[in-house]
Amino acid sequence: MALDPIWKQQLVLVTYGNEFLKNQLSFSTWVNHDIFQNCLIQFRSLKTQHLLAQHFQIWLETLKTQGFTQLSLHESSLLKDGTNPNPNIELLPFTHFIVAHSPQKKVAWIFGQELAEWYTADNEYEIPASQQLKSRLVTMWDFELPTPLIKQVTLDLNRPNWDSINDYLEKEIFNQPYVTNFTVQELTSAYYTGTSNSDDQSLLPQDYHAEISHEFLFKLEQLDQQIEKSKQQSNSLTAEMQAFSQKIDELFSKLIVKTANHYKEAKRKVTLGNSPFDNTEKLNTDHKTTASTKSVIALIFITLVIGALVYYFGF
């Protein structure tokens, strides 16, 4: 099943949000980010259900005044069943959640929705299409993390090896025979926007060249969507293809986490080849070293001969 695209809004909130919290990035540069078109995020208290912030700018500004200095993104699989303290709120099964860090505590921000007291059917009520909002309205609820979860969250903050991630994704996904059934375009622009328009604003702050993240987010999303489309058209996938699709979702989800928390290091290492001038210089150095060694040996030999002559003739 393809990942819900809400991860794009989460990624922007974490990466641009951290630039605001740490480096005073002005909201004027990203408050109108293209990825938030047709998506409005509100922020509420899971305990009281009070509305805390009606927009992410208010949310981030208040977090900063409260002493929060960092945001991070994590897979929702870390959250165990039964951690929701409010039965009136249904936590939605989105792939990721955000954590806000302060010296005193770690607070998770999880997508969820209020349960209507008078609606008891198992399936969600479908509002008539003509009455639906044009923008997607979602709510994030705060939840203070207990110590065991804090330890697991901290593991995601360990710096990854991006070269290994690059090689692993190529080997496990894009070098597999299943990929030949799909058309995966290469990223031709300097960054990935998360939209169909390459002129839109980058999903990641552009001050950092995170080419590994940009390229694989772009390619994995294409592959994920094409497999999902193929599944809907044929109504089924082979067992091998289902396993491959699940693997893509799992690795895609992990890449999003690594990108959100460590995108600044997601650069390929440039390996420079040996210069022929370096080789010549080495040859010259070796020649000079050999010549110098021979001169020293000759000097020692002459000194010994002269010493012997002096001793023999009594000079």
PDB file of C-alpha atoms in Angstrom:
ATOM      1  CA  MET A   1       0.000   0.000   0.000  1.00  0.00           C
ATOM      2  CA  ALA A   2       1.465   3.380  -1.029  1.00  0.00           C
ATOM      3  CA  LEU A   3       2.422   5.723   1.795  1.00  0.00           C
ATOM      4  CA  ASP A   4      -0.021   8.506   2.599  1.00  0.00           C
ATOM      5  CA  PRO A   5       1.503  11.714   1.145  1.00  0.00           C
ATOM      6  CA  ILE A   6       1.083  13.481   4.505  1.00  0.00           C
ATOM      7  CA  TRP A   7       4.739  12.530   5.114  1.00  0.00           C
ATOM      8  CA  LYS A   8       5.692  15.431   2.850  1.00  0.00           C
ATOM      9  CA  GLN A   9       4.095  17.986   5.147  1.00  0.00           C
ATOM     10  CA  GLN A  10       5.734  16.287   8.132  1.00  0.00           C
ATOM     11  CA  LEU A  11       9.126  16.391   6.416  1.00  0.00           C
ATOM     12  CA  VAL A  12       8.828  20.118   5.710  1.00  0.00           C
ATOM     13  CA  LEU A  13       7.679  20.826   9.272  1.00  0.00           C
ATOM     14  CA  VAL A  14      10.708  19.016  10.717  1.00  0.00           C
ATOM     15  CA  THR A  15      13.414  20.274   8.349  1.00  0.00           C
ATOM     16  CA  TYR A  16      12.298  23.879   7.910  1.00  0.00           C
ATOM     17  CA  GLY A  17      11.041  23.919  11.501  1.00  0.00           C
ATOM     18  CA  ASN A  18      14.490  23.010  12.793  1.00  0.00           C
ATOM     19  CA  GLU A  19      15.998  25.828  10.747  1.00  0.00           C
ATOM     20  CA  PHE A  20      13.558  28.188  12.472  1.00  0.00           C
ATOM     21  CA  LEU A  21      14.250  26.806  15.960  1.00  0.00           C
ATOM     22  CA  LYS A  22      18.045  26.719  15.565  1.00  0.00           C
ATOM     23  CA  ASN A  23      18.984  29.241  12.894  1.00  0.00           C
ATOM     24  CA  GLN A  24      16.193  31.822  13.004  1.00  0.00           C
ATOM     25  CA  LEU A  25      14.919  30.959   9.503  1.00  0.00           C
ATOM     26  CA  SER A  26      12.279  33.540   8.633  1.00  0.00           C
ATOM     27  CA  PHE A  27       8.742  32.264   8.096  1.00  0.00           C
ATOM     28  CA  SER A  28       8.457  34.574   5.103  1.00  0.00           C
ATOM     29  CA  THR A  29      10.685  32.150   3.156  1.00  0.00           C
ATOM     30  CA  TRP A  30       8.456  29.107   3.659  1.00  0.00           C
ATOM     31  CA  VAL A  31       5.114  29.906   5.300  1.00  0.00           C
ATOM     32  CA  ASN A  32       3.576  29.686   1.801  1.00  0.00           C
ATOM     33  CA  HIS A  33       5.427  26.479   0.917  1.00  0.00           C
ATOM     34  CA  ASP A  34       3.757  24.759  -2.038  1.00  0.00           C
ATOM     35  CA  ILE A  35       3.412  21.454  -0.184  1.00  0.00           C
ATOM     36  CA  PHE A  36       0.830  23.025   2.160  1.00  0.00           C
ATOM     37  CA  GLN A  37      -1.524  23.947  -0.655  1.00  0.00           C
ATOM     38  CA  ASN A  38      -4.827  22.196   0.043  1.00  0.00           C
ATOM     39  CA  CYS A  39      -3.592  20.893   3.411  1.00  0.00           C
ATOM     40  CA  LEU A  40      -4.268  22.616   6.731  1.00  0.00           C
ATOM     41  CA  ILE A  41      -2.778  21.222   9.949  1.00  0.00           C
ATOM     42  CA  GLN A  42      -4.159  22.108  13.384  1.00  0.00           C
ATOM     43  CA  PHE A  43      -2.612  21.274  16.747  1.00  0.00           C
ATOM     44  CA  ARG A  44      -4.554  20.119  19.804  1.00  0.00           C
ATOM     45  CA  SER A  45      -3.962  18.771  23.302  1.00  0.00           C
ATOM     46  CA  LEU A  46      -4.594  15.035  23.594  1.00  0.00           C
ATOM     47  CA  LYS A  47      -5.511  15.408  27.283  1.00  0.00           C
ATOM     48  CA  THR A  48      -7.888  18.370  27.147  1.00  0.00           C
ATOM     49  CA  GLN A  49      -8.774  18.326  23.430  1.00  0.00           C
ATOM     50  CA  HIS A  50      -8.253  22.102  23.452  1.00  0.00           C
ATOM     51  CA  LEU A  51      -7.151  23.782  20.238  1.00  0.00           C
ATOM     52  CA  LEU A  52      -3.537  24.854  20.816  1.00  0.00           C
ATOM     53  CA  ALA A  53      -2.603  26.289  17.425  1.00  0.00           C
ATOM     54  CA  GLN A  54      -4.564  26.786  14.225  1.00  0.00           C
ATOM     55  CA  HIS A  55      -1.446  26.931  12.009  1.00  0.00           C
ATOM     56  CA  PHE A  56       2.095  25.561  12.054  1.00  0.00           C
ATOM     57  CA  GLN A  57       3.594  29.053  12.405  1.00  0.00           C
ATOM     58  CA  ILE A  58       1.804  29.537  15.744  1.00  0.00           C
ATOM     59  CA  TRP A  59       2.777  26.004  16.754  1.00  0.00           C
ATOM     60  CA  LEU A  60       6.488  26.504  16.071  1.00  0.00           C
ATOM     61  CA  GLU A  61       6.686  29.976  17.608  1.00  0.00           C
ATOM     62  CA  THR A  62       5.081  28.668  20.808  1.00  0.00           C
ATOM     63  CA  LEU A  63       7.316  25.586  20.938  1.00  0.00           C
ATOM     64  CA  LYS A  64      10.322  27.896  20.764  1.00  0.00           C
ATOM     65  CA  THR A  65       9.104  30.077  23.641  1.00  0.00           C
ATOM     66  CA  GLN A  66       8.514  26.895  25.681  1.00  0.00           C
ATOM     67  CA  GLY A  67      12.158  25.871  25.309  1.00  0.00           C
ATOM     68  CA  PHE A  68      11.893  23.270  22.548  1.00  0.00           C
ATOM     69  CA  THR A  69      15.040  23.303  20.423  1.00  0.00           C
ATOM     70  CA  GLN A  70      14.656  20.418  17.976  1.00  0.00           C
ATOM     71  CA  LEU A  71      12.125  18.433  15.965  1.00  0.00           C
ATOM     72  CA  SER A  72      12.598  14.885  14.706  1.00  0.00           C
ATOM     73  CA  LEU A  73      10.600  12.364  12.695  1.00  0.00           C
ATOM     74  CA  HIS A  74      10.051   8.690  13.562  1.00  0.00           C
ATOM     75  CA  GLU A  75       8.138   5.639  12.381  1.00  0.00           C
ATOM     76  CA  SER A  76       4.800   5.108  14.083  1.00  0.00           C
ATOM     77  CA  SER A  77       5.680   1.453  14.663  1.00  0.00           C
ATOM     78  CA  LEU A  78       7.600   2.683  17.732  1.00  0.00           C
ATOM     79  CA  LEU A  79       4.296   3.528  19.405  1.00  0.00           C
ATOM     80  CA  LYS A  80       2.804   0.596  21.242  1.00  0.00           C
ATOM     81  CA  ASP A  81      -0.895  -0.156  21.512  1.00  0.00           C
ATOM     82  CA  GLY A  82      -2.453   1.322  24.613  1.00  0.00           C
ATOM     83  CA  THR A  83      -0.319   4.461  24.729  1.00  0.00           C
ATOM     84  CA  ASN A  84      -3.280   6.697  23.857  1.00  0.00           C
ATOM     85  CA  PRO A  85      -4.563   8.259  27.119  1.00  0.00           C
ATOM     86  CA  ASN A  86      -7.735   9.669  25.520  1.00  0.00           C
ATOM     87  CA  PRO A  87     -10.386   7.185  24.290  1.00  0.00           C
ATOM     88  CA  ASN A  88     -12.263  10.039  22.582  1.00  0.00           C
ATOM     89  CA  ILE A  89      -9.430  10.461  20.078  1.00  0.00           C
ATOM     90  CA  GLU A  90      -8.630   7.904  17.402  1.00  0.00           C
ATOM     91  CA  LEU A  91      -4.950   7.994  16.476  1.00  0.00           C
ATOM     92  CA  LEU A  92      -4.645   7.546  12.724  1.00  0.00           C
ATOM     93  CA  PRO A  93      -2.351   4.858  11.285  1.00  0.00           C
ATOM     94  CA  PHE A  94      -0.052   7.212   9.395  1.00  0.00           C
ATOM     95  CA  THR A  95       3.499   6.014   8.921  1.00  0.00           C
ATOM     96  CA  HIS A  96       5.313   8.722  10.899  1.00  0.00           C
ATOM     97  CA  PHE A  97       5.015  11.040  13.870  1.00  0.00           C
ATOM     98  CA  ILE A  98       6.949  14.117  14.990  1.00  0.00           C
ATOM     99  CA  VAL A  99       8.778  14.572  18.290  1.00  0.00           C
ATOM    100  CA  ALA A 100       9.589  17.972  19.807  1.00  0.00           C
ATOM    101  CA  HIS A 101      12.693  17.987  22.031  1.00  0.00           C
ATOM    102  CA  SER A 102      13.392  20.163  25.069  1.00  0.00           C
ATOM    103  CA  PRO A 103      15.913  19.632  27.889  1.00  0.00           C
ATOM    104  CA  GLN A 104      13.071  18.580  30.190  1.00  0.00           C
ATOM    105  CA  LYS A 105      10.887  16.363  27.986  1.00  0.00           C
ATOM    106  CA  LYS A 106      10.096  14.884  24.580  1.00  0.00           C
ATOM    107  CA  VAL A 107       6.615  15.443  23.193  1.00  0.00           C
ATOM    108  CA  ALA A 108       5.170  13.420  20.316  1.00  0.00           C
ATOM    109  CA  TRP A 109       2.791  15.015  17.831  1.00  0.00           C
ATOM    110  CA  ILE A 110       0.539  12.356  16.323  1.00  0.00           C
ATOM    111  CA  PHE A 111      -2.224  12.574  13.728  1.00  0.00           C
ATOM    112  CA  GLY A 112      -5.656  11.691  15.033  1.00  0.00           C
ATOM    113  CA  GLN A 113      -9.334  12.575  14.908  1.00  0.00           C
ATOM    114  CA  GLU A 114     -12.115  13.106  17.421  1.00  0.00           C
ATOM    115  CA  LEU A 115     -14.717  10.362  17.608  1.00  0.00           C
ATOM    116  CA  ALA A 116     -18.312  11.529  17.259  1.00  0.00           C
ATOM    117  CA  GLU A 117     -20.281  10.432  20.322  1.00  0.00           C
ATOM    118  CA  TRP A 118     -23.530   9.929  18.402  1.00  0.00           C
ATOM    119  CA  TYR A 119     -22.041   8.046  15.451  1.00  0.00           C
ATOM    120  CA  THR A 120     -21.463   4.412  16.362  1.00  0.00           C
ATOM    121  CA  ALA A 121     -20.988   2.672  12.994  1.00  0.00           C
ATOM    122  CA  ASP A 122     -17.660   0.950  12.377  1.00  0.00           C
ATOM    123  CA  ASN A 123     -17.044   2.599   9.015  1.00  0.00           C
ATOM    124  CA  GLU A 124     -16.250   6.310   8.814  1.00  0.00           C
ATOM    125  CA  TYR A 125     -19.155   8.544   7.824  1.00  0.00           C
ATOM    126  CA  GLU A 126     -18.831   9.862   4.268  1.00  0.00           C
ATOM    127  CA  ILE A 127     -19.761  13.518   3.946  1.00  0.00           C
ATOM    128  CA  PRO A 128     -21.442  14.340   0.597  1.00  0.00           C
ATOM    129  CA  ALA A 129     -18.871  15.426  -1.973  1.00  0.00           C
ATOM    130  CA  SER A 130     -20.468  18.843  -2.487  1.00  0.00           C
ATOM    131  CA  GLN A 131     -20.089  19.581   1.244  1.00  0.00           C
ATOM    132  CA  GLN A 132     -16.494  18.447   1.656  1.00  0.00           C
ATOM    133  CA  LEU A 133     -13.727  20.955   2.286  1.00  0.00           C
ATOM    134  CA  LYS A 134     -11.446  21.683  -0.655  1.00  0.00           C
ATOM    135  CA  SER A 135      -8.407  21.606   1.621  1.00  0.00           C
ATOM    136  CA  ARG A 136      -7.462  18.543   3.609  1.00  0.00           C
ATOM    137  CA  LEU A 137      -7.869  19.299   7.323  1.00  0.00           C
ATOM    138  CA  VAL A 138      -5.806  17.173   9.711  1.00  0.00           C
ATOM    139  CA  THR A 139      -5.042  17.469  13.406  1.00  0.00           C
ATOM    140  CA  MET A 140      -1.884  16.663  15.327  1.00  0.00           C
ATOM    141  CA  TRP A 141      -2.243  15.787  19.014  1.00  0.00           C
ATOM    142  CA  ASP A 142       0.474  16.143  21.646  1.00  0.00           C
ATOM    143  CA  PHE A 143       1.585  13.195  23.772  1.00  0.00           C
ATOM    144  CA  GLU A 144       4.494  13.331  26.239  1.00  0.00           C
ATOM    145  CA  LEU A 145       6.751  10.341  25.654  1.00  0.00           C
ATOM    146  CA  PRO A 146       7.580   7.965  28.531  1.00  0.00           C
ATOM    147  CA  THR A 147      11.225   7.032  29.170  1.00  0.00           C
ATOM    148  CA  PRO A 148      11.217   3.712  27.217  1.00  0.00           C
ATOM    149  CA  LEU A 149       9.974   5.485  24.082  1.00  0.00           C
ATOM    150  CA  ILE A 150      12.504   8.296  24.510  1.00  0.00           C
ATOM    151  CA  LYS A 151      15.315   5.744  24.340  1.00  0.00           C
ATOM    152  CA  GLN A 152      13.951   4.322  21.077  1.00  0.00           C
ATOM    153  CA  VAL A 153      13.461   7.779  19.592  1.00  0.00           C
ATOM    154  CA  THR A 154      17.042   8.715  20.460  1.00  0.00           C
ATOM    155  CA  LEU A 155      18.361   5.858  18.315  1.00  0.00           C
ATOM    156  CA  ASP A 156      16.980   7.591  15.214  1.00  0.00           C
ATOM    157  CA  LEU A 157      19.224  10.557  15.971  1.00  0.00           C
ATOM    158  CA  ASN A 158      22.417   8.543  15.466  1.00  0.00           C
ATOM    159  CA  ARG A 159      24.192   9.697  12.316  1.00  0.00           C
ATOM    160  CA  PRO A 160      23.746   7.223   9.407  1.00  0.00           C
ATOM    161  CA  ASN A 161      26.196   6.223   6.678  1.00  0.00           C
ATOM    162  CA  TRP A 162      24.653   7.750   3.571  1.00  0.00           C
ATOM    163  CA  ASP A 163      26.978   5.944   1.173  1.00  0.00           C
ATOM    164  CA  SER A 164      25.781   2.628   2.606  1.00  0.00           C
ATOM    165  CA  ILE A 165      22.148   3.749   2.322  1.00  0.00           C
ATOM    166  CA  ASN A 166      22.727   4.705  -1.312  1.00  0.00           C
ATOM    167  CA  ASP A 167      24.319   1.347  -2.159  1.00  0.00           C
ATOM    168  CA  TYR A 168      21.680  -0.640  -0.259  1.00  0.00           C
ATOM    169  CA  LEU A 169      18.732   1.033  -2.002  1.00  0.00           C
ATOM    170  CA  GLU A 170      20.312   0.513  -5.414  1.00  0.00           C
ATOM    171  CA  LYS A 171      20.952  -3.156  -4.665  1.00  0.00           C
ATOM    172  CA  GLU A 172      17.713  -4.063  -2.884  1.00  0.00           C
ATOM    173  CA  ILE A 173      15.292  -1.994  -4.980  1.00  0.00           C
ATOM    174  CA  PHE A 174      16.509  -0.545  -8.250  1.00  0.00           C
ATOM    175  CA  ASN A 175      18.711  -3.447  -9.329  1.00  0.00           C
ATOM    176  CA  GLN A 176      15.897  -5.949  -8.833  1.00  0.00           C
ATOM    177  CA  PRO A 177      14.217  -7.491 -11.922  1.00  0.00           C
ATOM    178  CA  TYR A 178      10.747  -6.339 -10.772  1.00  0.00           C
ATOM    179  CA  VAL A 179      11.693  -2.716 -11.506  1.00  0.00           C
ATOM    180  CA  THR A 180      11.921  -3.404 -15.247  1.00  0.00           C
ATOM    181  CA  ASN A 181       8.114  -3.541 -15.352  1.00  0.00           C
ATOM    182  CA  PHE A 182       7.906   0.126 -14.366  1.00  0.00           C
ATOM    183  CA  THR A 183       9.254   3.428 -15.654  1.00  0.00           C
ATOM    184  CA  VAL A 184      11.267   5.238 -12.999  1.00  0.00           C
ATOM    185  CA  GLN A 185      12.491   8.650 -14.114  1.00  0.00           C
ATOM    186  CA  GLU A 186      15.703  10.169 -12.819  1.00  0.00           C
ATOM    187  CA  LEU A 187      15.572  13.473 -10.961  1.00  0.00           C
ATOM    188  CA  THR A 188      16.650  16.132 -13.459  1.00  0.00           C
ATOM    189  CA  SER A 189      16.436  19.178 -11.178  1.00  0.00           C
ATOM    190  CA  ALA A 190      18.677  20.049  -8.246  1.00  0.00           C
ATOM    191  CA  TYR A 191      16.029  19.175  -5.672  1.00  0.00           C
ATOM    192  CA  TYR A 192      12.754  17.307  -5.169  1.00  0.00           C
ATOM    193  CA  THR A 193       9.613  19.348  -4.579  1.00  0.00           C
ATOM    194  CA  GLY A 194       7.170  16.580  -3.671  1.00  0.00           C
ATOM    195  CA  THR A 195       4.772  17.892  -6.342  1.00  0.00           C
ATOM    196  CA  SER A 196       4.415  17.476 -10.094  1.00  0.00           C
ATOM    197  CA  ASN A 197       5.951  20.925 -10.619  1.00  0.00           C
ATOM    198  CA  SER A 198       9.748  21.042 -10.484  1.00  0.00           C
ATOM    199  CA  ASP A 199       9.604  24.836 -10.046  1.00  0.00           C
ATOM    200  CA  ASP A 200       7.885  24.538  -6.661  1.00  0.00           C
ATOM    201  CA  GLN A 201       9.808  25.012  -3.432  1.00  0.00           C
ATOM    202  CA  SER A 202      12.134  22.209  -2.352  1.00  0.00           C
ATOM    203  CA  LEU A 203      10.945  19.705   0.263  1.00  0.00           C
ATOM    204  CA  LEU A 204      14.272  20.292   2.048  1.00  0.00           C
ATOM    205  CA  PRO A 205      15.971  23.617   2.839  1.00  0.00           C
ATOM    206  CA  GLN A 206      18.103  24.478  -0.185  1.00  0.00           C
ATOM    207  CA  ASP A 207      21.136  25.634   1.796  1.00  0.00           C
ATOM    208  CA  TYR A 208      22.194  22.001   2.025  1.00  0.00           C
ATOM    209  CA  HIS A 209      22.933  19.724  -0.946  1.00  0.00           C
ATOM    210  CA  ALA A 210      21.208  16.493   0.055  1.00  0.00           C
ATOM    211  CA  GLU A 211      21.319  14.810  -3.346  1.00  0.00           C
ATOM    212  CA  ILE A 212      20.983  11.253  -2.013  1.00  0.00           C
ATOM    213  CA  SER A 213      17.755  12.126  -0.208  1.00  0.00           C
ATOM    214  CA  HIS A 214      16.317  14.144  -3.097  1.00  0.00           C
ATOM    215  CA  GLU A 215      17.047  11.468  -5.699  1.00  0.00           C
ATOM    216  CA  PHE A 216      15.760   8.465  -3.773  1.00  0.00           C
ATOM    217  CA  LEU A 217      12.647  10.204  -2.411  1.00  0.00           C
ATOM    218  CA  PHE A 218      11.796  11.089  -6.008  1.00  0.00           C
ATOM    219  CA  LYS A 219      12.437   7.597  -7.377  1.00  0.00           C
ATOM    220  CA  LEU A 220      10.865   5.624  -4.530  1.00  0.00           C
ATOM    221  CA  GLU A 221       7.686   7.677  -4.646  1.00  0.00           C
ATOM    222  CA  GLN A 222       7.357   6.998  -8.376  1.00  0.00           C
ATOM    223  CA  LEU A 223       7.870   3.280  -7.913  1.00  0.00           C
ATOM    224  CA  ASP A 224       5.537   3.129  -4.924  1.00  0.00           C
ATOM    225  CA  GLN A 225       2.737   4.907  -6.794  1.00  0.00           C
ATOM    226  CA  GLN A 226       3.141   2.863  -9.976  1.00  0.00           C
ATOM    227  CA  ILE A 227       2.957  -0.427  -8.092  1.00  0.00           C
ATOM    228  CA  GLU A 228      -0.153   0.786  -6.257  1.00  0.00           C
ATOM    229  CA  LYS A 229      -1.738   1.806  -9.579  1.00  0.00           C
ATOM    230  CA  SER A 230      -0.903  -1.587 -11.075  1.00  0.00           C
ATOM    231  CA  LYS A 231      -2.473  -3.275  -8.074  1.00  0.00           C
ATOM    232  CA  GLN A 232      -5.694  -1.277  -8.446  1.00  0.00           C
ATOM    233  CA  GLN A 233      -5.935  -2.001 -12.170  1.00  0.00           C
ATOM    234  CA  SER A 234      -5.348  -5.740 -11.884  1.00  0.00           C
ATOM    235  CA  ASN A 235      -6.952  -6.131  -8.435  1.00  0.00           C
ATOM    236  CA  SER A 236      -4.091  -8.406  -7.420  1.00  0.00           C
ATOM    237  CA  LEU A 237      -0.328  -8.829  -7.336  1.00  0.00           C
ATOM    238  CA  THR A 238       1.791 -11.957  -7.355  1.00  0.00           C
ATOM    239  CA  ALA A 239       3.142 -13.059  -3.994  1.00  0.00           C
ATOM    240  CA  GLU A 240       6.642 -12.009  -5.065  1.00  0.00           C
ATOM    241  CA  MET A 241       5.414  -8.593  -6.180  1.00  0.00           C
ATOM    242  CA  GLN A 242       3.467  -8.096  -2.958  1.00  0.00           C
ATOM    243  CA  ALA A 243       6.601  -8.841  -0.952  1.00  0.00           C
ATOM    244  CA  PHE A 244       8.609  -6.434  -3.116  1.00  0.00           C
ATOM    245  CA  SER A 245       5.946  -3.736  -2.718  1.00  0.00           C
ATOM    246  CA  GLN A 246       5.997  -4.141   1.055  1.00  0.00           C
ATOM    247  CA  LYS A 247       9.780  -3.900   1.045  1.00  0.00           C
ATOM    248  CA  ILE A 248       9.593  -0.641  -0.916  1.00  0.00           C
ATOM    249  CA  ASP A 249       7.160   0.825   1.621  1.00  0.00           C
ATOM    250  CA  GLU A 250       9.389  -0.204   4.519  1.00  0.00           C
ATOM    251  CA  LEU A 251      12.580   1.214   3.010  1.00  0.00           C
ATOM    252  CA  PHE A 252      10.770   4.327   1.773  1.00  0.00           C
ATOM    253  CA  SER A 253       9.502   4.955   5.304  1.00  0.00           C
ATOM    254  CA  LYS A 254      12.978   4.505   6.773  1.00  0.00           C
ATOM    255  CA  LEU A 255      14.505   6.823   4.166  1.00  0.00           C
ATOM    256  CA  ILE A 256      12.008   9.538   5.101  1.00  0.00           C
ATOM    257  CA  VAL A 257      13.091   9.240   8.752  1.00  0.00           C
ATOM    258  CA  LYS A 258      16.794   9.373   7.870  1.00  0.00           C
ATOM    259  CA  THR A 259      16.176  12.343   5.604  1.00  0.00           C
ATOM    260  CA  ALA A 260      14.175  14.318   8.155  1.00  0.00           C
ATOM    261  CA  ASN A 261      16.777  13.850  10.875  1.00  0.00           C
ATOM    262  CA  HIS A 262      20.038  13.779   8.877  1.00  0.00           C
ATOM    263  CA  TYR A 263      19.478  15.267   5.411  1.00  0.00           C
ATOM    264  CA  LYS A 264      22.365  17.732   5.788  1.00  0.00           C
ATOM    265  CA  GLU A 265      24.864  14.866   5.467  1.00  0.00           C
ATOM    266  CA  ALA A 266      23.057  13.139   2.563  1.00  0.00           C
ATOM    267  CA  LYS A 267      25.795  13.997   0.076  1.00  0.00           C
ATOM    268  CA  ARG A 268      27.812  11.666  -2.098  1.00  0.00           C
ATOM    269  CA  LYS A 269      31.515  11.638  -1.411  1.00  0.00           C
ATOM    270  CA  VAL A 270      33.645  12.931  -4.272  1.00  0.00           C
ATOM    271  CA  THR A 271      36.580  10.610  -4.944  1.00  0.00           C
ATOM    272  CA  LEU A 272      39.316  12.243  -7.007  1.00  0.00           C
ATOM    273  CA  GLY A 273      41.424  10.033  -9.269  1.00  0.00           C
ATOM    274  CA  ASN A 274      45.199   9.990  -9.049  1.00  0.00           C
ATOM    275  CA  SER A 275      46.858  12.696 -11.118  1.00  0.00           C
ATOM    276  CA  PRO A 276      49.605  11.672 -13.563  1.00  0.00           C
ATOM    277  CA  PHE A 277      51.575  14.558 -12.131  1.00  0.00           C
ATOM    278  CA  ASP A 278      51.329  12.939  -8.710  1.00  0.00           C
ATOM    279  CA  ASN A 279      52.733   9.712 -10.172  1.00  0.00           C
ATOM    280  CA  THR A 280      55.599  11.590 -11.874  1.00  0.00           C
ATOM    281  CA  GLU A 281      56.348  13.388  -8.678  1.00  0.00           C
ATOM    282  CA  LYS A 282      56.439  10.069  -6.845  1.00  0.00           C
ATOM    283  CA  LEU A 283      58.793   8.624  -9.460  1.00  0.00           C
ATOM    284  CA  ASN A 284      61.049  11.668  -9.193  1.00  0.00           C
ATOM    285  CA  THR A 285      60.998  11.430  -5.421  1.00  0.00           C
ATOM    286  CA  ASP A 286      61.899   7.749  -5.565  1.00  0.00           C
ATOM    287  CA  HIS A 287      64.742   8.533  -8.011  1.00  0.00           C
ATOM    288  CA  LYS A 288      66.076  11.304  -5.800  1.00  0.00           C
ATOM    289  CA  THR A 289      65.885   9.076  -2.744  1.00  0.00           C
ATOM    290  CA  THR A 290      67.796   6.283  -4.518  1.00  0.00           C
ATOM    291  CA  ALA A 291      70.476   8.676  -5.806  1.00  0.00           C
ATOM    292  CA  SER A 292      70.879  10.224  -2.376  1.00  0.00           C
ATOM    293  CA  THR A 293      71.287   6.795  -0.789  1.00  0.00           C
ATOM    294  CA  LYS A 294      73.990   5.836  -3.298  1.00  0.00           C
ATOM    295  CA  SER A 295      75.878   9.087  -2.620  1.00  0.00           C
ATOM    296  CA  VAL A 296      75.890   8.461   1.115  1.00  0.00           C
ATOM    297  CA  ILE A 297      77.230   4.912   0.637  1.00  0.00           C
ATOM    298  CA  ALA A 298      80.008   6.155  -1.688  1.00  0.00           C
ATOM    299  CA  LEU A 299      81.004   8.850   0.802  1.00  0.00           C
ATOM    300  CA  ILE A 300      81.225   6.318   3.620  1.00  0.00           C
ATOM    301  CA  PHE A 301      83.388   4.017   1.445  1.00  0.00           C
ATOM    302  CA  ILE A 302      85.801   6.834   0.531  1.00  0.00           C
ATOM    303  CA  THR A 303      86.075   7.854   4.184  1.00  0.00           C
ATOM    304  CA  LEU A 304      86.982   4.303   5.171  1.00  0.00           C
ATOM    305  CA  VAL A 305      89.655   4.067   2.438  1.00  0.00           C
ATOM    306  CA  ILE A 306      91.238   7.372   3.449  1.00  0.00           C
ATOM    307  CA  GLY A 307      91.221   6.283   7.101  1.00  0.00           C
ATOM    308  CA  ALA A 308      92.970   3.028   6.198  1.00  0.00           C
ATOM    309  CA  LEU A 309      95.639   4.847   4.175  1.00  0.00           C
ATOM    310  CA  VAL A 310      96.317   7.284   7.007  1.00  0.00           C
ATOM    311  CA  TYR A 311      96.671   4.444   9.472  1.00  0.00           C
ATOM    312  CA  TYR A 312      98.920   2.402   7.116  1.00  0.00           C
ATOM    313  CA  PHE A 313     101.330   5.200   6.164  1.00  0.00           C
ATOM    314  CA  GLY A 314     101.299   6.766   9.591  1.00  0.00           C
ATOM    315  CA  PHE A 315     100.033  10.224   8.581  1.00  0.00           C
TER     316      PHE A 315
END
